[in-house]
Coordinates of N, CA, C and O in Angstrom, one line a residue:
M217 N -4.8 -14.5 -11.4 CA -3.5 -15.2 -11.5 C -3.3 -15.7 -10.3 O -4.0 -15.8 -9.5
Q218 N -2.6 -17.1 -10.8 CA -2.0 -18.1 -9.7 C -1.1 -17.5 -8.3 O -0.1 -16.2 -8.9
L219 N -0.8 -18.4 -7.5 CA -0.3 -17.2 -6.8 C 1.2 -17.6 -7.0 O 1.9 -16.8 -6.3
D220 N 1.9 -18.7 -6.8 CA 3.5 -18.8 -7.5 C 3.4 -17.7 -8.4 O 4.8 -17.0 -8.5
S221 N 2.7 -17.3 -9.6 CA 3.0 -16.7 -10.1 C 3.4 -14.8 -10.1 O 3.8 -14.0 -10.4
L222 N 2.1 -14.9 -9.0 CA 2.5 -13.3 -8.0 C 3.9 -13.6 -7.1 O 4.2 -12.6 -7.5
Q223 N 3.8 -14.6 -6.7 CA 5.2 -14.1 -6.0 C 6.5 -14.3 -6.3 O 7.1 -13.7 -5.9
A224 N 6.7 -14.4 -8.0 CA 7.5 -14.7 -8.8 C 7.9 -13.0 -9.2 O 8.9 -12.4 -9.6
Q225 N 7.0 -11.9 -9.1 CA 7.0 -10.9 -9.5 C 8.1 -9.9 -8.7 O 8.1 -10.0 -7.1
Q226 N 8.7 -9.3 -9.1 CA 9.9 -8.4 -8.1 C 9.5 -6.3 -8.1 O 10.2 -6.2 -7.9
Q227 N 8.1 -6.5 -8.7 CA 8.3 -5.2 -9.1 C 6.8 -5.1 -9.5 O 6.1 -6.1 -10.6
F228 N 5.8 -4.1 -9.2 CA 4.5 -3.3 -9.4 C 4.2 -1.8 -9.9 O 4.8 -1.5 -9.5
H229 N 3.3 -2.1 -10.3 CA 2.7 -0.4 -11.2 C 1.5 -0.4 -10.3 O 0.8 -1.1 -10.6
I230 N 1.3 0.1 -9.6 CA 0.0 0.7 -9.0 C -0.6 2.2 -8.8 O 0.1 3.0 -9.1
R231 N -1.5 2.2 -9.8 CA -2.6 3.4 -10.6 C -4.2 3.1 -9.7 O -4.5 2.4 -9.8
Q232 N -4.2 4.7 -9.1 CA -5.2 5.2 -8.3 C -6.2 5.7 -9.4 O -5.7 6.2 -10.2
R233 N -7.4 5.3 -9.2 CA -8.9 5.8 -10.0 C -9.7 6.3 -9.3 O -9.9 5.6 -8.4
V234 N -9.7 7.4 -9.4 CA -10.7 8.1 -8.1 C -12.1 7.9 -9.0 O -12.4 8.4 -10.1
R235 N -13.1 7.5 -7.9 CA -14.7 7.7 -8.2 C -15.4 8.3 -7.5 O -15.1 9.0 -6.7
F236 N -16.9 8.5 -7.5 CA -17.5 9.1 -6.5 C -17.7 8.8 -5.1 O -17.3 9.9 -4.3
M237 N -17.7 7.9 -4.8 CA -18.0 7.3 -3.7 C -17.1 6.2 -3.3 O -16.5 5.4 -2.3
V238 N -15.7 5.7 -4.3 CA -14.4 4.9 -3.9 C -13.4 5.4 -4.6 O -13.1 6.2 -5.3
N239 N -12.6 4.5 -3.2 CA -11.1 5.0 -4.4 C -11.2 3.4 -5.4 O -11.0 2.9 -4.5
Q240 N -10.3 3.7 -6.2 CA -10.0 2.3 -7.0 C -8.4 2.0 -7.2 O -8.2 3.3 -7.6
Y241 N -8.4 0.8 -7.3 CA -6.4 1.1 -7.7 C -6.1 -0.2 -8.1 O -7.0 -1.4 -7.8
E242 N -5.6 0.0 -9.7 CA -5.1 -1.1 -10.4 C -3.3 -1.5 -10.0 O -2.9 -0.9 -10.0
V243 N -3.3 -3.0 -9.9 CA -2.2 -3.6 -9.5 C -1.6 -3.8 -10.8 O -2.3 -5.3 -11.0
H244 N -0.4 -3.7 -11.4 CA -0.3 -3.8 -13.0 C 1.4 -4.7 -12.8 O 2.5 -4.1 -12.1
S245 N 1.4 -5.7 -13.6 CA 2.7 -6.4 -13.8 C 3.6 -5.3 -14.4 O 3.4 -4.6 -14.7
V246 N 5.0 -5.4 -14.1 CA 5.6 -4.9 -15.0 C 6.3 -5.5 -16.6 O 7.1 -6.8 -16.1
A247 N 6.2 -5.2 -17.4 CA 6.8 -6.2 -19.1 C 8.1 -6.0 -18.7 O 8.7 -4.4 -18.0
P248 N 8.8 -6.6 -19.6 CA 10.7 -6.4 -19.8 C 10.9 -5.1 -20.6 O 12.0 -5.0 -19.5
D249 N 10.2 -4.3 -20.5 CA 10.8 -3.5 -21.2 C 10.7 -2.1 -20.3 O 10.7 -1.2 -20.1
G250 N 9.7 -2.5 -19.0 CA 9.7 -1.7 -17.7 C 8.8 -0.7 -17.7 O 8.2 -0.1 -17.2
S251 N 7.9 -0.7 -18.8 CA 6.3 -0.3 -18.9 C 5.1 -1.3 -18.3 O 5.6 -2.1 -17.7
E252 N 4.1 -0.9 -18.0 CA 3.1 -1.1 -17.3 C 2.9 -2.7 -17.9 O 1.9 -2.3 -19.3
G253 N 2.4 -3.6 -17.4 CA 2.0 -4.6 -18.1 C 0.6 -5.2 -17.6 O -0.4 -4.5 -17.2
G254 N 0.0 -6.3 -17.5 CA -1.5 -6.7 -17.3 C -1.5 -6.7 -15.8 O -0.8 -6.4 -14.5
V255 N -3.4 -6.1 -15.4 CA -3.5 -6.2 -14.4 C -3.0 -7.8 -13.7 O -3.6 -8.6 -13.8
L256 N -2.7 -7.5 -12.4 CA -2.6 -8.6 -11.0 C -3.5 -8.2 -10.5 O -4.1 -9.6 -9.6
A257 N -3.9 -7.5 -10.0 CA -4.9 -7.5 -8.5 C -5.9 -5.8 -8.9 O -5.0 -4.9 -9.6
F258 N -6.9 -5.9 -8.3 CA -7.8 -4.4 -8.7 C -8.7 -4.4 -7.0 O -9.1 -5.4 -6.1
A259 N -8.2 -3.1 -6.5 CA -8.7 -2.8 -5.4 C -9.6 -1.7 -4.9 O -9.8 -0.8 -6.0
Q260 N -10.6 -1.5 -4.3 CA -11.3 -1.2 -4.4 C -11.4 -0.4 -2.5 O -11.7 -1.7 -1.8
Q261 N -12.0 0.8 -2.1 CA -12.1 1.4 -0.7 C -13.2 2.1 -0.5 O -13.0 2.9 -1.4
K262 N -14.4 1.6 -0.2 CA -15.2 2.8 0.2 C -14.8 4.1 1.1 O -14.1 3.9 2.0
R263 N -15.3 5.7 0.8 CA -14.6 6.5 1.6 C -15.7 6.8 2.5 O -16.8 6.1 2.3
L264 N -15.2 7.1 3.4 CA -16.0 7.3 4.8 C -16.4 6.3 5.4 O -17.7 6.7 6.3
A265 N -15.9 5.6 5.3 CA -15.9 4.0 5.7 C -16.1 3.9 7.8 O -15.1 4.7 8.3
F266 N -16.9 3.6 8.6 CA -16.9 3.8 9.8 C -15.5 2.8 10.2 O -15.3 3.2 11.3
K267 N -15.2 1.7 10.0 CA -14.3 0.8 10.2 C -13.5 0.4 8.6 O -14.2 0.1 8.2
E268 N -12.1 1.0 8.8 CA -11.7 0.7 7.2 C -11.9 -0.9 6.8 O -11.1 -1.6 7.8
Q269 N -11.7 -1.1 5.8 CA -11.8 -2.5 5.0 C -11.9 -2.3 3.4 O -12.4 -1.4 2.9
V270 N -10.4 -3.4 3.1 CA -10.5 -2.7 1.4 C -10.1 -4.3 1.1 O -10.1 -5.1 1.6
T271 N -11.3 -4.4 0.3 CA -11.1 -5.9 -0.5 C -10.1 -5.7 -2.2 O -10.5 -4.7 -2.7
I272 N -9.3 -7.1 -2.0 CA -8.4 -6.7 -3.3 C -8.7 -8.2 -4.1 O -8.8 -9.0 -3.8
Y273 N -9.1 -7.8 -5.5 CA -9.8 -9.1 -6.1 C -8.4 -9.1 -7.4 O -7.8 -8.4 -7.7
T274 N -9.2 -10.3 -8.2 CA -8.0 -10.6 -9.5 C -8.2 -9.8 -10.0 O -7.6 -9.6 -10.9
D275 N -9.4 -9.4 -10.8 CA -9.3 -8.0 -11.7 C -10.3 -7.3 -11.8 O -11.2 -7.1 -10.5
E276 N -10.6 -6.1 -12.5 CA -11.3 -5.2 -12.1 C -13.4 -5.9 -12.3 O -13.9 -5.4 -11.6
S277 N -13.3 -6.7 -12.5 CA -14.9 -7.8 -12.7 C -15.2 -8.2 -11.4 O -16.5 -8.1 -10.7
K278 N -14.5 -7.9 -9.8 CA -14.9 -8.3 -8.5 C -15.3 -9.6 -8.4 O -16.2 -9.3 -7.6
Q279 N -15.0 -10.1 -9.4 CA -16.2 -11.8 -9.3 C -14.9 -12.3 -8.1 O -15.8 -13.3 -7.6
Q280 N -13.7 -12.3 -7.9 CA -12.9 -13.2 -6.9 C -11.9 -12.7 -6.3 O -10.9 -11.7 -6.9
P281 N -12.8 -12.4 -4.8 CA -11.2 -11.9 -4.3 C -10.3 -12.7 -3.8 O -10.1 -13.9 -4.3
L282 N -9.3 -11.9 -3.8 CA -7.9 -12.0 -3.5 C -6.8 -12.3 -2.4 O -6.3 -13.0 -1.9
L283 N -7.3 -11.1 -1.7 CA -7.0 -10.5 -0.5 C -7.9 -9.5 0.3 O -8.7 -9.1 -0.9
G284 N -7.9 -9.0 1.7 CA -8.2 -7.9 1.7 C -7.7 -8.0 3.6 O -7.1 -8.6 3.8
F285 N -8.1 -6.7 3.5 CA -7.1 -5.8 5.0 C -8.3 -5.0 5.9 O -9.4 -4.5 4.9
K286 N -8.2 -5.1 7.0 CA -9.2 -4.9 7.6 C -8.8 -4.0 8.8 O -8.2 -4.8 10.0
A287 N -9.2 -3.1 9.5 CA -8.7 -2.4 10.8 C -9.6 -3.3 11.8 O -10.5 -3.9 11.8
R288 N -8.7 -3.7 12.9 CA -9.1 -4.4 13.9 C -9.8 -3.3 15.1 O -10.9 -3.5 15.6
Q289 N -9.4 -2.0 15.0 CA -10.7 -1.0 15.7 C -10.9 0.2 14.8 O -10.4 0.1 13.7
R290 N -11.7 1.0 15.9 CA -12.4 2.0 14.7 C -12.0 3.5 14.7 O -11.4 4.3 14.0
L291 N -11.2 3.3 15.7 CA -10.3 4.5 15.8 C -8.7 4.2 15.1 O -7.4 4.0 15.5
D292 N -8.5 5.3 13.6 CA -7.3 5.3 13.2 C -6.1 5.9 13.6 O -5.0 5.4 12.9
L293 N -5.7 5.9 14.4 CA -4.6 7.0 15.0 C -3.0 6.3 14.6 O -2.3 6.6 14.1
G294 N -3.1 4.6 15.2 CA -2.4 3.8 15.5 C -2.7 2.3 14.8 O -2.3 1.5 15.5
A295 N -3.9 2.2 14.0 CA -4.8 1.2 13.8 C -3.9 0.2 13.6 O -3.0 -0.1 12.6
T296 N -4.6 -1.2 13.7 CA -3.9 -2.5 13.2 C -4.2 -2.9 12.2 O -5.5 -2.9 12.4
Y297 N -3.9 -3.2 11.1 CA -5.2 -4.1 9.8 C -4.3 -5.4 9.7 O -3.1 -5.1 9.3
D298 N -5.4 -6.3 9.8 CA -5.3 -7.5 9.3 C -5.3 -7.5 8.0 O -6.4 -7.3 7.6
V299 N -4.2 -8.4 7.6 CA -4.4 -8.7 5.9 C -4.5 -10.3 5.7 O -3.9 -11.2 6.5
A300 N -5.7 -11.3 5.7 CA -6.3 -12.4 5.1 C -6.4 -12.9 3.7 O -6.5 -11.6 2.5
D301 N -6.4 -13.7 3.2 CA -6.7 -14.3 1.8 C -8.1 -14.5 1.7 O -8.9 -13.9 2.6
D302 N -8.3 -15.0 0.1 CA -9.5 -14.8 0.0 C -10.5 -15.9 0.2 O -11.8 -15.7 1.2
A303 N -10.2 -16.8 1.5 CA -10.7 -17.4 2.3 C -10.5 -17.2 3.9 O -11.1 -17.9 5.0
G304 N -10.1 -16.0 4.4 CA -10.1 -15.6 5.5 C -8.7 -16.1 6.6 O -8.5 -16.0 7.4
N305 N -7.9 -16.4 5.5 CA -6.6 -17.2 6.2 C -5.6 -16.1 6.7 O -5.1 -15.6 5.5
P306 N -5.0 -15.8 7.6 CA -4.1 -14.5 7.5 C -2.6 -14.9 6.8 O -2.3 -15.6 6.8
I307 N -2.5 -13.5 6.6 CA -1.7 -13.5 5.6 C 0.0 -13.1 6.5 O 0.8 -13.1 6.3
G308 N -0.5 -12.2 7.0 CA -0.1 -10.9 7.9 C -0.9 -9.8 8.5 O -1.4 -9.9 8.1
L309 N 0.0 -8.8 8.8 CA -0.5 -7.2 9.3 C 0.4 -6.4 9.3 O 1.8 -6.3 9.0
F310 N -0.5 -4.8 9.3 CA 0.6 -3.6 8.8 C -0.3 -2.6 10.4 O -1.5 -2.8 10.6
R311 N 0.8 -2.0 10.8 CA 0.2 -1.3 11.6 C 0.8 0.4 11.2 O 2.1 0.5 11.4
K312 N 0.5 1.4 11.9 CA 1.1 2.7 11.8 C 1.4 2.9 12.9 O 0.9 2.9 14.0
D313 N 2.9 3.5 13.2 CA 3.3 3.9 14.6 C 3.1 5.8 14.2 O 3.5 6.2 14.0
F314 N 2.2 5.8 15.1 CA 1.5 7.2 15.1 C 2.4 7.9 15.8 O 2.7 9.4 15.6
A315 N 3.2 7.9 16.7 CA 4.6 8.5 17.5 C 5.2 9.0 16.6 O 5.9 9.8 16.2
Q316 N 5.9 8.0 15.8 CA 6.6 8.4 14.9 C 6.4 8.9 13.4 O 6.9 9.7 13.0
S317 N 5.2 8.8 13.2 CA 4.6 9.4 11.5 C 4.3 10.9 12.3 O 3.7 11.3 11.5
L318 N 4.3 11.1 13.6 CA 4.1 13.2 13.4 C 4.6 13.6 12.5 O 4.5 14.5 12.0
L319 N 6.6 13.5 12.5 CA 7.3 13.5 11.8 C 7.5 13.3 9.9 O 7.6 13.6 9.2
R320 N 7.7 11.9 10.5 CA 7.7 11.3 9.0 C 6.9 9.8 9.5 O 6.9 8.5 10.3
S321 N 6.0 9.6 8.6 CA 5.0 8.4 8.3 C 5.7 7.1 8.6 O 7.0 6.8 7.5
T322 N 5.3 6.5 9.2 CA 6.2 5.3 9.6 C 5.3 3.8 10.1 O 4.5 4.2 10.5
W323 N 5.2 2.5 9.3 CA 4.6 1.9 9.3 C 5.3 0.5 9.8 O 6.6 0.7 9.4
H324 N 4.7 -0.5 10.3 CA 5.3 -2.3 10.8 C 4.5 -2.9 9.9 O 3.1 -2.6 9.9
V325 N 4.9 -4.1 9.4 CA 4.7 -4.8 8.8 C 5.4 -6.0 9.2 O 6.3 -6.5 9.6
E326 N 4.4 -7.3 9.6 CA 4.5 -8.4 10.5 C 4.0 -9.7 9.5 O 2.5 -9.5 8.6
Q327 N 5.1 -10.7 8.8 CA 4.7 -11.8 8.1 C 5.5 -13.1 9.0 O 6.6 -12.8 9.6
A328 N 4.2 -13.9 9.6 CA 4.9 -15.5 10.2 C 6.2 -15.9 9.8 O 6.3 -15.9 8.5
G329 N 6.8 -16.0 10.2 CA 8.1 -16.4 9.6 C 9.4 -15.3 9.2 O 10.6 -15.7 8.7
L330 N 8.8 -14.4 8.9 CA 10.3 -13.5 8.5 C 10.0 -12.3 9.8 O 9.4 -12.2 10.8
P331 N 11.5 -11.5 10.2 CA 11.4 -10.5 10.8 C 10.4 -9.0 11.1 O 9.9 -9.3 9.5
N332 N 10.5 -8.6 12.0 CA 9.2 -7.1 12.0 C 10.0 -6.5 10.6 O 11.1 -6.3 10.8
V333 N 9.4 -5.7 9.9 CA 9.6 -4.7 9.1 C 9.2 -3.6 9.3 O 8.1 -3.3 9.4
T334 N 10.1 -2.4 9.0 CA 9.5 -1.4 9.4 C 9.6 -0.3 8.0 O 10.8 -0.5 7.1
G335 N 8.7 0.3 7.8 CA 8.4 1.2 6.3 C 8.2 2.6 6.8 O 8.4 3.0 7.9
Q336 N 9.6 3.5 6.3 CA 9.8 5.3 6.7 C 9.5 5.8 5.1 O 10.2 5.0 4.4
E337 N 8.9 7.1 5.1 CA 9.7 8.2 4.0 C 10.9 8.5 4.4 O 11.6 8.6 5.4
R338 N 11.4 8.3 3.2 CA 13.0 8.3 3.1 C 13.4 9.5 3.5 O 14.4 10.0 4.5
S339 N 12.4 10.5 2.6 CA 13.1 12.2 2.9 C 12.2 13.1 4.0 O 11.0 13.4 4.1
M340 N 13.4 13.2 4.8 CA 12.3 14.2 6.2 C 11.9 15.4 5.8 O 11.0 15.9 6.3
P341 N 12.9 16.3 5.0 CA 12.2 17.5 4.2 C 11.1 17.4 3.5 O 9.8 17.8 3.7
V342 N 10.5 16.2 2.4 CA 9.7 15.9 1.6 C 8.9 15.8 2.8 O 7.4 16.4 2.6
A343 N 8.7 14.9 3.9 CA 8.1 14.6 4.5 C 7.5 15.9 5.8 O 6.0 15.6 5.6
L344 N 7.9 16.6 6.1 CA 7.9 17.4 6.6 C 6.9 18.5 5.6 O 5.7 19.0 6.4
L345 N 7.2 19.2 4.8 CA 7.0 19.8 3.6 C 5.2 19.4 3.6 O 4.4 20.1 3.9
R346 N 5.3 18.0 3.1 CA 3.7 17.5 2.7 C 3.1 17.5 4.2 O 1.6 17.7 4.0
R347 N 3.4 17.8 5.3 CA 2.6 17.8 6.6 C 2.4 18.9 7.1 O 1.0 19.2 7.6
F348 N 3.2 20.2 7.0 CA 2.8 21.6 7.5 C 2.9 22.4 6.6 O 2.1 23.6 6.6
V349 N 2.6 22.2 5.1 CA 2.2 22.7 4.0 C 1.3 22.3 3.0 O 1.9 21.6 2.2
D350 N 0.0 22.8 3.5 CA -0.6 22.1 2.5 C -1.0 22.1 1.3 O -1.5 21.2 0.6
S351 N -0.4 23.2 0.7 CA -0.3 23.3 -0.9 C 0.5 22.2 -1.6 O 0.5 22.1 -2.7
L352 N 1.4 21.7 -0.7 CA 2.6 20.5 -0.8 C 2.3 19.5 -0.8 O 3.0 18.6 -0.8
S353 N 1.2 18.8 -0.3 CA 1.0 17.5 0.2 C 1.2 16.8 -0.9 O 0.9 15.2 -0.7
W354 N 0.6 17.3 -1.8 CA 0.8 16.1 -3.5 C 2.4 15.6 -3.6 O 2.2 14.9 -4.5
L355 N 3.3 16.1 -2.9 CA 4.9 15.5 -3.4 C 4.6 14.1 -3.2 O 3.8 13.4 -2.1
P356 N 5.5 13.7 -4.5 CA 5.8 12.5 -4.4 C 6.7 12.0 -3.5 O 7.4 12.9 -2.6
Y357 N 6.5 10.9 -3.0 CA 7.5 10.3 -1.8 C 7.9 8.8 -2.0 O 7.5 8.2 -3.1
H358 N 8.8 8.4 -0.8 CA 9.5 7.6 -1.3 C 9.6 6.6 0.1 O 10.2 7.3 0.9
F359 N 9.0 5.3 0.5 CA 8.8 4.5 1.3 C 9.9 3.6 1.5 O 9.9 2.7 -0.1
D360 N 10.8 3.3 2.2 CA 11.6 2.4 2.6 C 11.4 1.7 3.4 O 11.3 1.7 4.6
F361 N 10.7 0.0 3.1 CA 10.5 -0.7 3.9 C 11.8 -2.1 4.3 O 12.4 -2.6 3.5
V362 N 12.2 -1.9 5.7 CA 13.7 -2.9 5.9 C 13.3 -3.6 7.0 O 12.1 -3.6 8.0
A363 N 14.1 -4.9 7.4 CA 13.7 -6.0 8.1 C 15.5 -5.8 9.0 O 16.3 -6.2 7.9
D364 N 16.0 -5.4 10.0 CA 17.3 -5.7 10.6 C 18.4 -5.2 9.5 O 19.3 -5.7 9.0
G365 N 17.9 -3.9 9.4 CA 18.5 -3.3 7.9 C 18.9 -3.5 7.0 O 20.0 -2.8 6.0
Q366 N 18.0 -4.8 6.2 CA 18.2 -5.1 4.8 C 16.7 -4.6 4.4 O 15.9 -4.7 5.0
P367 N 17.0 -4.4 3.2 CA 15.8 -3.9 2.0 C 14.8 -5.1 2.1 O 15.4 -5.9 1.4
V368 N 13.5 -5.1 2.6 CA 12.6 -5.7 1.8 C 11.8 -5.5 1.0 O 11.5 -5.9 -0.2
F369 N 11.1 -4.2 0.4 CA 10.1 -3.5 -0.6 C 10.7 -2.2 -0.1 O 10.5 -1.4 1.0
S370 N 9.9 -1.6 -1.5 CA 10.2 0.0 -1.7 C 8.8 0.3 -2.2 O 8.8 -0.5 -2.8
V371 N 8.4 1.3 -1.7 CA 7.3 2.1 -2.1 C 7.3 3.4 -3.1 O 7.6 4.3 -1.6
V372 N 7.6 3.8 -4.4 CA 7.5 5.2 -4.6 C 6.5 5.9 -5.4 O 6.1 5.3 -6.1
K373 N 5.7 7.1 -4.6 CA 5.0 8.1 -5.7 C 5.4 8.3 -6.4 O 6.5 9.6 -6.2
K374 N 4.7 8.5 -7.6 CA 5.5 9.0 -8.6 C 4.9 10.2 -8.8 O 3.7 10.4 -8.9
W375 N 5.3 11.7 -10.1 CA 4.9 12.7 -10.1 C 3.7 12.4 -11.4 O 3.7 11.5 -12.1
G376 N 2.2 13.3 -11.2 CA 1.8 13.0 -11.9 C 0.4 13.3 -11.7 O 0.0 13.7 -10.2
L377 N -1.2 14.1 -12.5 CA -2.2 14.3 -12.0 C -2.9 13.2 -10.9 O -3.5 13.1 -10.1
R378 N -2.6 11.6 -11.4 CA -3.7 11.0 -10.7 C -2.1 10.3 -9.7 O -1.4 10.0 -10.3
D379 N -2.7 9.5 -8.8 CA -1.7 8.9 -8.2 C -1.2 7.6 -8.4 O -2.0 6.7 -9.2
R380 N 0.4 7.4 -9.0 CA 0.7 6.2 -9.2 C 2.3 5.6 -8.8 O 2.7 6.9 -7.7
Y381 N 2.4 4.5 -8.3 CA 3.5 3.5 -7.3 C 4.2 3.0 -8.0 O 3.6 2.3 -9.1
I382 N 5.4 3.2 -7.7 CA 6.2 1.9 -8.7 C 6.6 0.6 -7.0 O 7.3 1.8 -5.8
V383 N 6.1 -0.1 -6.9 CA 6.4 -1.3 -6.0 C 7.8 -1.7 -6.0 O 7.5 -3.0 -7.4
E384 N 9.2 -2.2 -5.7 CA 10.1 -3.3 -5.8 C 10.1 -3.5 -4.9 O 10.2 -3.5 -3.9
I385 N 10.5 -4.8 -5.0 CA 10.6 -6.3 -3.6 C 12.0 -7.0 -3.8 O 12.4 -7.2 -5.1
Q386 N 12.5 -6.7 -2.6 CA 14.1 -7.0 -2.7 C 14.1 -8.6 -2.0 O 15.1 -9.0 -1.9
H387 N 12.9 -9.0 -0.9 CA 12.8 -9.8 -0.6 C 11.9 -10.9 -1.0 O 11.0 -10.7 -1.3
P388 N 12.5 -12.0 -1.1 CA 11.9 -13.3 -1.7 C 11.1 -13.8 -1.6 O 10.1 -14.3 -1.3
Q389 N 11.0 -14.0 0.0 CA 9.9 -14.5 1.3 C 8.6 -13.8 1.5 O 7.9 -14.2 1.9
I390 N 8.7 -12.2 1.4 CA 8.1 -11.2 1.6 C 6.6 -12.1 0.9 O 7.1 -11.9 -0.4
D391 N 5.5 -12.1 1.6 CA 4.2 -12.4 0.7 C 4.3 -11.1 -0.2 O 3.8 -10.1 0.6
R392 N 3.8 -11.4 -1.3 CA 3.2 -10.2 -2.3 C 2.0 -9.7 -2.0 O 1.5 -8.5 -2.4
R393 N 0.8 -10.2 -1.5 CA -0.1 -9.6 -1.3 C 0.3 -8.9 -0.1 O -0.8 -8.1 -0.3
L394 N 0.7 -9.5 0.9 CA 1.0 -8.2 1.8 C 1.7 -7.1 1.7 O 1.5 -6.1 1.9
V395 N 2.2 -7.1 0.4 CA 3.0 -5.5 -0.3 C 2.1 -5.2 -1.0 O 2.2 -4.1 -0.7
I396 N 1.3 -5.8 -2.0 CA 0.0 -5.0 -2.1 C -0.5 -4.6 -1.7 O -1.1 -3.0 -1.5
A397 N -1.2 -4.9 -0.4 CA -2.1 -4.7 0.6 C -1.0 -3.3 1.6 O -2.1 -2.2 1.5
M398 N -0.1 -3.2 1.8 CA 0.8 -2.3 2.5 C 0.9 -1.0 1.3 O 0.7 0.0 1.6
A399 N 0.7 -1.0 0.0 CA 1.1 -0.2 -0.9 C -0.2 0.4 -1.3 O 0.0 1.6 -1.3
V400 N -1.6 -0.6 -1.6 CA -2.5 0.2 -1.4 C -3.0 1.0 -0.2 O -3.3 2.5 -0.4
A401 N -2.8 0.7 0.7 CA -3.1 1.7 2.4 C -2.3 2.6 2.2 O -2.7 3.7 2.9
L402 N -0.7 2.5 1.6 CA -0.1 4.0 1.9 C -0.9 5.2 1.3 O -0.9 6.1 1.6
D403 N -1.6 5.1 -0.1 CA -2.2 5.9 -0.4 C -4.0 6.2 0.1 O -4.2 7.4 0.3
A404 N -4.6 4.8 0.6 CA -5.7 4.7 0.5 C -5.9 5.0 2.5 O -6.8 6.5 2.8
L405 N -5.4 5.0 3.2 CA -5.3 5.0 5.0 C -4.7 6.5 5.1 O -5.0 7.0 6.1
Q406 N -3.6 7.0 4.2 CA -3.3 8.2 4.5 C -3.8 9.6 3.8 O -3.1 10.7 4.2
G407 N -4.5 9.5 3.2 CA -5.6 10.4 2.3 C -4.5 11.1 1.8 O -5.0 12.8 1.4
R408 N -3.4 10.5 1.0 CA -2.5 11.6 0.1 C -2.2 11.2 -1.2 O -2.7 9.9 -1.6

């Protein structure tokens, strides 16, 4: 997919596929009727990696990388992840706010030319239930990402046997590759 076409997307569907030693994610466009459209990207994360790194490809063949994100440090508590295009050029970064995430997961997203974006679980009761009642860790969640009080994008985990997400983008300048990286990271890095 061409970058201009990807940047024009206002919504994505992301579906996780569980495999033996990797987590895989399919990123789909959304058809005019709201159903899942064609594949825009395909992500793969190795489990039990010493230093987190995820490559996102243009499709399942994994022939053409689209982008990737990689942890700067090995300790994951408040790690910063750099997001780069297929040539290694920086797109932006995201990092978990460890202190705020003790009760409600909070992430910060940065892209040059845009104000800092903060994403947080919308519902405090759901966040608390998912943390303190192990049998409820599967509960769906809703993250709102805002900058200066204005919505930038949201990620909603849907009910189902496999993890499925709907990503909606409100800010026209946010790089869709950075949004895809953050949405995949919500599942891959939080272990939910």
